Short mmCIF file of C-alpha atoms and ligand atoms in Angstrom, two decimals:
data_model
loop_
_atom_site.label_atom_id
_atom_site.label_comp_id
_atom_site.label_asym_id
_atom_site.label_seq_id
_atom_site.Cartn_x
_atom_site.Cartn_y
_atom_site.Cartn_z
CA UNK A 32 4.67 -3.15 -3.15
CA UNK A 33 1.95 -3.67 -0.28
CA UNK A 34 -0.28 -1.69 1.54
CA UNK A 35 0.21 0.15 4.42
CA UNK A 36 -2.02 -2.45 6.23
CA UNK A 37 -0.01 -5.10 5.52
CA UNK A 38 3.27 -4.03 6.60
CA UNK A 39 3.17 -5.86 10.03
CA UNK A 40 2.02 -8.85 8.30
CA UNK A 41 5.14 -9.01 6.33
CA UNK A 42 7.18 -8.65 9.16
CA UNK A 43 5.67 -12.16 10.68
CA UNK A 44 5.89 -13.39 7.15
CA UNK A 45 9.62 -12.44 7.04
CA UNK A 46 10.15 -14.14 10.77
CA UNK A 47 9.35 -17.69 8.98
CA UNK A 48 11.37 -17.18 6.51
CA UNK A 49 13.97 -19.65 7.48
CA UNK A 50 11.36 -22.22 7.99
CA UNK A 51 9.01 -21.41 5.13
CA UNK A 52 6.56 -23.98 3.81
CA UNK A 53 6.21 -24.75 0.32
CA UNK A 54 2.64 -23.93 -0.21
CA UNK A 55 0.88 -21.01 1.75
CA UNK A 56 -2.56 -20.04 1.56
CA UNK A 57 -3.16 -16.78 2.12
CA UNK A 58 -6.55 -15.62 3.52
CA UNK A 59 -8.61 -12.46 4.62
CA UNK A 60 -11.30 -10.46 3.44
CA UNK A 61 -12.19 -9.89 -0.47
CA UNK A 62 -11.18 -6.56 -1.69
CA UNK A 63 -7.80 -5.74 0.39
CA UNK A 64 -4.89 -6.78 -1.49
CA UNK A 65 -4.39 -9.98 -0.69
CA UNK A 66 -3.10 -10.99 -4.56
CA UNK A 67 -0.91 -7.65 -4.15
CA UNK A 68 0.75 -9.12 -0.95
CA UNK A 69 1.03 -12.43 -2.41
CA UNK A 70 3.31 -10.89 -6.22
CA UNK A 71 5.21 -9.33 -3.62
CA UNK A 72 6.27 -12.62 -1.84
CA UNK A 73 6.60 -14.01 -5.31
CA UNK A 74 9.09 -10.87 -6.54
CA UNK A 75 10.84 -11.85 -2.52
CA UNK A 76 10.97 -15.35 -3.40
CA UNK A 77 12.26 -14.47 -6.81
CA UNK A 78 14.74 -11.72 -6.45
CA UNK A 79 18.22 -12.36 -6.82
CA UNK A 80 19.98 -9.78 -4.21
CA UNK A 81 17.04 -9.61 -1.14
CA UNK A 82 17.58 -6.89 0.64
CA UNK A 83 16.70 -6.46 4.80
CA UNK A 84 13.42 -7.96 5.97
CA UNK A 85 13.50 -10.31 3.09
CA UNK A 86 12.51 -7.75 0.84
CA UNK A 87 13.14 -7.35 -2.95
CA UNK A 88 15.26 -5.10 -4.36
CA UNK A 89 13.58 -4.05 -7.43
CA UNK A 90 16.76 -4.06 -9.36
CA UNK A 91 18.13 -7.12 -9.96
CA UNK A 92 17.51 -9.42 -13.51
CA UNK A 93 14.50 -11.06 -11.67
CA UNK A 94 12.84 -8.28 -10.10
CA UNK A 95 12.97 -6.57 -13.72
CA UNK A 96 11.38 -9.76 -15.38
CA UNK A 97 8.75 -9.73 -12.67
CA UNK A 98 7.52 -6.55 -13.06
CA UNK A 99 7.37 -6.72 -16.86
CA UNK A 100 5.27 -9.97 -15.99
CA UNK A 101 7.26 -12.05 -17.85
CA UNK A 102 9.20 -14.08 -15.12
CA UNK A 103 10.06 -17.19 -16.65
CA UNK A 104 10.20 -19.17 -13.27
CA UNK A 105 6.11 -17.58 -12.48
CA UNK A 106 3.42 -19.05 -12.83
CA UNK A 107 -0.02 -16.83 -11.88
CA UNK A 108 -3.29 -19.57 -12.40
CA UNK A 109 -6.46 -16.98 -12.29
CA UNK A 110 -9.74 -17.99 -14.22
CA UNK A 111 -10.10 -17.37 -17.60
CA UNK A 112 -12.31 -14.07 -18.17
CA UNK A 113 -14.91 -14.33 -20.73
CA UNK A 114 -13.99 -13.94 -24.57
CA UNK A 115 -15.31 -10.59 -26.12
CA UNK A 116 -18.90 -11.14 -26.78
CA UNK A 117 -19.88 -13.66 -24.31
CA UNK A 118 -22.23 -13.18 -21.39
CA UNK A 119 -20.99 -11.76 -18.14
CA UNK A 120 -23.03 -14.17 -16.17
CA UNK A 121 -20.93 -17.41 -17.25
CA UNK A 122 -19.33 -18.98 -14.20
CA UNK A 123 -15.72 -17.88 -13.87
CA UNK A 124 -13.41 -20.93 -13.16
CA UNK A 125 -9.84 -22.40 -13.12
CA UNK A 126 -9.72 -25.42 -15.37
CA UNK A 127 -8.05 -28.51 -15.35
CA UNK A 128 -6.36 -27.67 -18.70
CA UNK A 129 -4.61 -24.52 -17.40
CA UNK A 130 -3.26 -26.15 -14.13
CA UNK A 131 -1.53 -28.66 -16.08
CA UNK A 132 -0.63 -25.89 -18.20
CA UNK A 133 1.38 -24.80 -15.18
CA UNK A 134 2.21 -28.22 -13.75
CA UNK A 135 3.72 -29.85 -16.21
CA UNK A 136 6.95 -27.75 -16.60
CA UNK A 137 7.51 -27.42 -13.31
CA UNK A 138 8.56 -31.09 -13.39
CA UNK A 139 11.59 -29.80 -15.26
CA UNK A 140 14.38 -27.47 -13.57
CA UNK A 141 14.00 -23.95 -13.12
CA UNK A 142 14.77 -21.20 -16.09
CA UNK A 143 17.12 -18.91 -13.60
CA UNK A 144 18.61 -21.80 -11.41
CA UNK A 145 16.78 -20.20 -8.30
CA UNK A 146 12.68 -21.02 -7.01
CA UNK A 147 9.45 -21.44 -9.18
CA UNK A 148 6.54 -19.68 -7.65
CA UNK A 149 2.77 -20.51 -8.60
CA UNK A 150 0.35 -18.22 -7.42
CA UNK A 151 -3.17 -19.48 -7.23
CA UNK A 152 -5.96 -16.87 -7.25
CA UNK A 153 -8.86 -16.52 -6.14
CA UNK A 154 -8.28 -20.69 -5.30
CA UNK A 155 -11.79 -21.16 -4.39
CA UNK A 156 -12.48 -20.66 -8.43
CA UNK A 157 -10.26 -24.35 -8.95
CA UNK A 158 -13.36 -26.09 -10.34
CA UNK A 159 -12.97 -30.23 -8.61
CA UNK A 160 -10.97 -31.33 -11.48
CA UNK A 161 -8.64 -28.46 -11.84
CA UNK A 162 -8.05 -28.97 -7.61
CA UNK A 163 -7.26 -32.40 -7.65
CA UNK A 164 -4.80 -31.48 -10.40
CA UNK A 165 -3.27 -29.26 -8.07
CA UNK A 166 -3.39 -31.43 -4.83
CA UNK A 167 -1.49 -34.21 -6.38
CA UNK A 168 1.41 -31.77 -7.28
CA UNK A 169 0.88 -30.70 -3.38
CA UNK A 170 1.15 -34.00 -2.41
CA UNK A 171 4.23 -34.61 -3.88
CA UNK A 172 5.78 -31.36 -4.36
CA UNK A 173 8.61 -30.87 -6.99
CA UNK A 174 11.81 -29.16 -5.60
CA UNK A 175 12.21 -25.67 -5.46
CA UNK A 176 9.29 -24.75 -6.24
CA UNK A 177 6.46 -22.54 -3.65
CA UNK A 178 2.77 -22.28 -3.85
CA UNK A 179 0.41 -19.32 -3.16
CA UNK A 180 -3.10 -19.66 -2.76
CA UNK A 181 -5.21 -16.33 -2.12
CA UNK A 182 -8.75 -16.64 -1.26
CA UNK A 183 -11.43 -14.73 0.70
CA UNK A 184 -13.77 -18.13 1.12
CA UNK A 185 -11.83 -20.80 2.39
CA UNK A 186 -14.51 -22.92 3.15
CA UNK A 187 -15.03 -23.41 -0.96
CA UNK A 188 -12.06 -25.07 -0.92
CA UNK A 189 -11.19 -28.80 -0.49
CA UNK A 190 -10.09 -29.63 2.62
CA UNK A 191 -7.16 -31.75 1.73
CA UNK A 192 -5.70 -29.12 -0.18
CA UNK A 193 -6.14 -26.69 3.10
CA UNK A 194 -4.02 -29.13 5.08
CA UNK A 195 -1.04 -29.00 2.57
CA UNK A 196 -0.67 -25.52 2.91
CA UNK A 197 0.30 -23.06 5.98
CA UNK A 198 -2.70 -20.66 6.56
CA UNK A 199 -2.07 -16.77 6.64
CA UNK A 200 -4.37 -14.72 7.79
CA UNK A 201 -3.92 -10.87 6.50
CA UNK A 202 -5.34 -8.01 8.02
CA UNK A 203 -8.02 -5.25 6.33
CA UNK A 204 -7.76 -1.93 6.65
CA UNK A 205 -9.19 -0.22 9.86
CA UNK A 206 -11.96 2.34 8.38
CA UNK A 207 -9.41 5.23 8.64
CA UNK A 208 -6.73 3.66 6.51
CA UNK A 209 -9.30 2.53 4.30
CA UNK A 210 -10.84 5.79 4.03
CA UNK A 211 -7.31 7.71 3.65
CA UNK A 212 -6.55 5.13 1.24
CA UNK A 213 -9.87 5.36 -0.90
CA UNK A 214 -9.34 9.77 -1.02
CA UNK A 215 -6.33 9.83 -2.03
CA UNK A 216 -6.11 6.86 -5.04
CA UNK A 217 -10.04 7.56 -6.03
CA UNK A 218 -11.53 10.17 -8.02
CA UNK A 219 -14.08 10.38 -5.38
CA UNK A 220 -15.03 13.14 -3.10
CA UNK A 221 -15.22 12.74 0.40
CA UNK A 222 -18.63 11.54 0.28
CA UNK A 223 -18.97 9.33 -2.56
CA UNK A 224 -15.93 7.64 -0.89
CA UNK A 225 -18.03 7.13 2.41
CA UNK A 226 -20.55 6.04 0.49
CA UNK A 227 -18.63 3.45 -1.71
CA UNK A 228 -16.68 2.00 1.08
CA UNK A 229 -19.83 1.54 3.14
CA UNK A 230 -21.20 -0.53 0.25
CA UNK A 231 -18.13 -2.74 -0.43
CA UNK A 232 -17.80 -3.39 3.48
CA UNK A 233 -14.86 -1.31 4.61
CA UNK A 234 -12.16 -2.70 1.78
CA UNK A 235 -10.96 0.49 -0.18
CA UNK A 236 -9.56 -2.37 -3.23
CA UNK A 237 -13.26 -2.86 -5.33
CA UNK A 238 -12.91 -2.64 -8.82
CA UNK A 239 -14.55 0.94 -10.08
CA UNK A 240 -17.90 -0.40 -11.59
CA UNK A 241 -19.58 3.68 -12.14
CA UNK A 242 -22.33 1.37 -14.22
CA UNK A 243 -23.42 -0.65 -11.26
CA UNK A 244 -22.83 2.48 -9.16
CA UNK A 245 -25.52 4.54 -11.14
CA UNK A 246 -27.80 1.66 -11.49
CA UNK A 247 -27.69 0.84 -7.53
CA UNK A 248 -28.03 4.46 -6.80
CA UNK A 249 -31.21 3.77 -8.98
CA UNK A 250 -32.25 1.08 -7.46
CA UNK A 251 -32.26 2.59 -3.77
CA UNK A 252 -34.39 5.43 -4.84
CA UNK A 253 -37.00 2.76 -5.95
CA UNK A 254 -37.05 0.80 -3.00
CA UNK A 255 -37.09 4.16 -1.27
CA UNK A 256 -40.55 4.77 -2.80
CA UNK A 257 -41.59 1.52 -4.86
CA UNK A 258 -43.92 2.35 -8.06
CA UNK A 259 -44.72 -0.84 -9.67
CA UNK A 260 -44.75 0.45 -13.31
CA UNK A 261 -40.70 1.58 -12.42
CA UNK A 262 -39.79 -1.90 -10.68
CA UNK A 263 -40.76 -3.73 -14.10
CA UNK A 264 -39.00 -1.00 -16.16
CA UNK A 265 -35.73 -1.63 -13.69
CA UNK A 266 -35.75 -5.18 -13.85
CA UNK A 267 -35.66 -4.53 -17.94
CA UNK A 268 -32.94 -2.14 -17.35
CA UNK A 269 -30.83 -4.35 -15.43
CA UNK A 270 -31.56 -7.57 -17.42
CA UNK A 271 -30.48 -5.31 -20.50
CA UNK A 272 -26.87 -5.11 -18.51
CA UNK A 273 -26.23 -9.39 -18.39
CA UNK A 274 -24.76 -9.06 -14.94
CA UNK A 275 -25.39 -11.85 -13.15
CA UNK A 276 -28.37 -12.01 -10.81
CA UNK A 277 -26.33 -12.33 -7.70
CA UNK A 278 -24.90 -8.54 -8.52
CA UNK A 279 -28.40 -7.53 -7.71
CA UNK A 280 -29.16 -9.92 -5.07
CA UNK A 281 -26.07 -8.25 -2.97
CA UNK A 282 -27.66 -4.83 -3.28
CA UNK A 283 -31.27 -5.94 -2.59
CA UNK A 284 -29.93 -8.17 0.42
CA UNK A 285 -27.79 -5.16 2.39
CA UNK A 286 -30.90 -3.00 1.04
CA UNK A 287 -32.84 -5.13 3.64
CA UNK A 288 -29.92 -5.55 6.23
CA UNK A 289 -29.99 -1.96 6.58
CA UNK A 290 -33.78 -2.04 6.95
CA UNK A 291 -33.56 -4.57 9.88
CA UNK A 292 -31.13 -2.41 11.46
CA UNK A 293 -33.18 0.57 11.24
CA UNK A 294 -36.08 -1.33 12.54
CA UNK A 295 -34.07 -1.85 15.83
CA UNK A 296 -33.53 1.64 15.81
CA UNK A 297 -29.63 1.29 14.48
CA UNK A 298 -27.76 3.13 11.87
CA UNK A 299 -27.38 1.47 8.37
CA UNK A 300 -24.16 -0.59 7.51
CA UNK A 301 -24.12 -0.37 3.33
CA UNK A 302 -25.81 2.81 2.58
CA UNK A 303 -25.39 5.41 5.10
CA UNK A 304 -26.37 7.92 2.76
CA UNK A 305 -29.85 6.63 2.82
CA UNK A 306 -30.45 6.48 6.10
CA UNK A 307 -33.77 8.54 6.32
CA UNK A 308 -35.40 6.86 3.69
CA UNK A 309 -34.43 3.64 5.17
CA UNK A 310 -35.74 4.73 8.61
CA UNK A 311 -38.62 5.56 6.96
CA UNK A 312 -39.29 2.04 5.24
CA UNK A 313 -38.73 0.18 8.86
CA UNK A 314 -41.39 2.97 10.64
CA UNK A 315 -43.89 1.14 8.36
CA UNK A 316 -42.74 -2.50 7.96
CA UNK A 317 -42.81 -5.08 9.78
CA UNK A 318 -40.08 -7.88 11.66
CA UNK A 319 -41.74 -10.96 9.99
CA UNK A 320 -42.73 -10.08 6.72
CA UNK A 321 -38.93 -8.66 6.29
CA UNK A 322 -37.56 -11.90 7.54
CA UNK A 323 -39.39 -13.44 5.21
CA UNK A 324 -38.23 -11.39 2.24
CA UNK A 325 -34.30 -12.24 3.31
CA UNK A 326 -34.88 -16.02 3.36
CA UNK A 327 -36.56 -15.60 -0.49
CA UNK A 328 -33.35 -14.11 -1.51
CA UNK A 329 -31.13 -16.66 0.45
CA UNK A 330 -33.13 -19.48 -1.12
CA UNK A 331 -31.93 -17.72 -4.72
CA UNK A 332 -28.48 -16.89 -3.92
CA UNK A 333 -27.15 -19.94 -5.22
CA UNK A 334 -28.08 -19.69 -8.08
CA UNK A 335 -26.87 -16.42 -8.34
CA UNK A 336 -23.78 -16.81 -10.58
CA UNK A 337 -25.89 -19.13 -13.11
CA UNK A 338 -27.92 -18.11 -16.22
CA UNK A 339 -31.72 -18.01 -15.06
CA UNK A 340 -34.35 -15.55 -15.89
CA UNK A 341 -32.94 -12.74 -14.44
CA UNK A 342 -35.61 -10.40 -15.26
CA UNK A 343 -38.36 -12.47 -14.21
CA UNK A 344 -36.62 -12.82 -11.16
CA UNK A 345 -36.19 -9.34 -9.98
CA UNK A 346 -39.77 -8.51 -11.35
CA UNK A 347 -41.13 -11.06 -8.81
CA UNK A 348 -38.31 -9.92 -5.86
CA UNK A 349 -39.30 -6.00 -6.27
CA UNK A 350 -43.01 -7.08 -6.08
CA UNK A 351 -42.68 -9.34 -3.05
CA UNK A 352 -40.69 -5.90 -1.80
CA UNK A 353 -43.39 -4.08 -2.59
CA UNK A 354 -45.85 -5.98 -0.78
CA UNK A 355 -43.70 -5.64 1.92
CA UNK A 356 -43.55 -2.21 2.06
CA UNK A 357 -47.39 -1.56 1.76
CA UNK A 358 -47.67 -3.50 4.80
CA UNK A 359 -49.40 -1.55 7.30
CA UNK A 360 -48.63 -2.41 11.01
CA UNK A 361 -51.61 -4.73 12.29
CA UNK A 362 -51.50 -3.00 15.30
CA UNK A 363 -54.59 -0.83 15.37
ZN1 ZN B 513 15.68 -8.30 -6.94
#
């Protein structure tokens, strides 16, 4: 299956077919099914009776194999998650160890006599080791057999393998699919589906996190109205969660994109539904001082994903915020 949004990109998808490369990389933006559109190519590739438009016909031996996701002639590379009991802020990669996991049988023939498909996703997570693994077997690509790289940051990966492969870009929703979409597969109401989509930058496909949906809800109420006593207690609060810092970075960062906007007199982008109290903060802040505050958290962003002191971190962001927002316009 793909998604309504997608339906035209199959179509130029299924026009290549009788030139098709053997590696594709498949971009567009995070959240809006690019993996989906990619197992679908894979079950096309696969199936054993294609029906029109290159499409597969969900009934032969192959189709059944591949939707009980155990194809023998598939091969899906995604990074490891972490065991039960380790932190959520380790680094989430693809290792050398599982790409030859995959590589290495595909130098033998193929279980059902027709194409091998390895599906690469999210390929920016290929740490340099596991990549160069994967470029060789580019290079000098065994018979038969397709790659499919996803990714939604193509500029994290290495150029060389970019070259080998034939770039797709596929489409996100407009805001009304994504909307539609987002009402009728949510348990959302009409609002907390604005609200959510807003957030996650128009693509309906973000995993349902209600934890870090209560907890940014939180936050925005706090930077609303900062108390210092309750900025300490919330950087306990999130610390206590072990997401990485970067989670709260995101929120803190369109937090402040919204507040630039509303400084220039524009409607917010990430939180609509605070868009008085956000007016509110920009009618006594300042250009500079919020410039400022954005290049601090740029500065941190990459180190976003690794361990640091998280807490200590946001404790010193929400003060620096709250210096900003007691700034009183110099103007008088
Ligand atoms: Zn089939």
């Amino acid at each position: 299956m793909i998604y309504p949004w997608q339906q035209s990109a199959w179509q130029q998808l299924a026009a290549q077919w009788a030139n098709r490369p053997n590696a594709w990389l498949f971009t567009g933006r995070r959240n809006t099914g690019k993996t989906t559109f990619a197992r679908h190519l894979t079950q096309a590739l696969l199936c054993e009776q294609p029906q029109a438009g290159h499409q597969p016909c969900g009934s032969c031996p192959s189709c059944h194999l591949f939707a009980q996701g155990s194809h023998p002639d598939y091969y899906e590379l995604t990074p490891e998650l972490p065991a039960e009991g380790e932190s959520g802020r380790k680094l989430l990669q693809i290792k050398i160890d599982a790409v030859r996991a995959v590589l290495s049988p595909l130098l033998q023939s193929s279980v059902r006599g027709g194409l091998r498909v390895v599906l690469v996703q999210p390929a920016e997570t290929m740490n340099i080791q596991a990549a160069n693994a994967l470029l060789k077997m580019l290079e000098e690509p065994p018979a038969a057999v397709v790659f499919l790289l996803v990714t939604h940051n193509k500029d994290r990966l290495l150029p060389t393998i970019k070259s080998r492969c034939r770039p797709f870009l596929l489409p996100a929703p407009s805001a009304e699919e994504a909307l539609g979409y987002l009402k009728t597969h949510g348990s959302h109401d009409a609002a907390q589906a604005e609200a959510l989509l807003a957030f996650h930058c128009g693509a309906p496909l973000f995993a349902a996190e209600p934890e870090q949906d209560a907890l940014r809800e939180e936050l925005c109420q706090l930077l609303a109205k900062p108390r210092l006593l309750a900025m300490l207690d919330y950087a306990a609060a999130f610390d206590k969660q072990k997401w990485p810092l970067a989670v709260f970075l995101d929120w803190l960062h369109k937090w402040l994109a919204d507040t630039a906007l509303a400084q220039q007199q524009l409607p917010p982008l990430y939180y609509p539904q605070h868009e008085a109290a956000l007016f509110q903060v920009a009618s006594r802040t300042a250009g500079q001082p919020l410039f400022q505050l954005v290049q601090r958290l740029n500065r941190l962003s990459p180190y976003g994903r690794h361990t640091l002191s998280v807490r200590m971190q946001i404790e010193n962001l929400l003060i620096d915020y709250l210096a900003f927002w007691q700034n009183k316009p110099s103007t008088y």
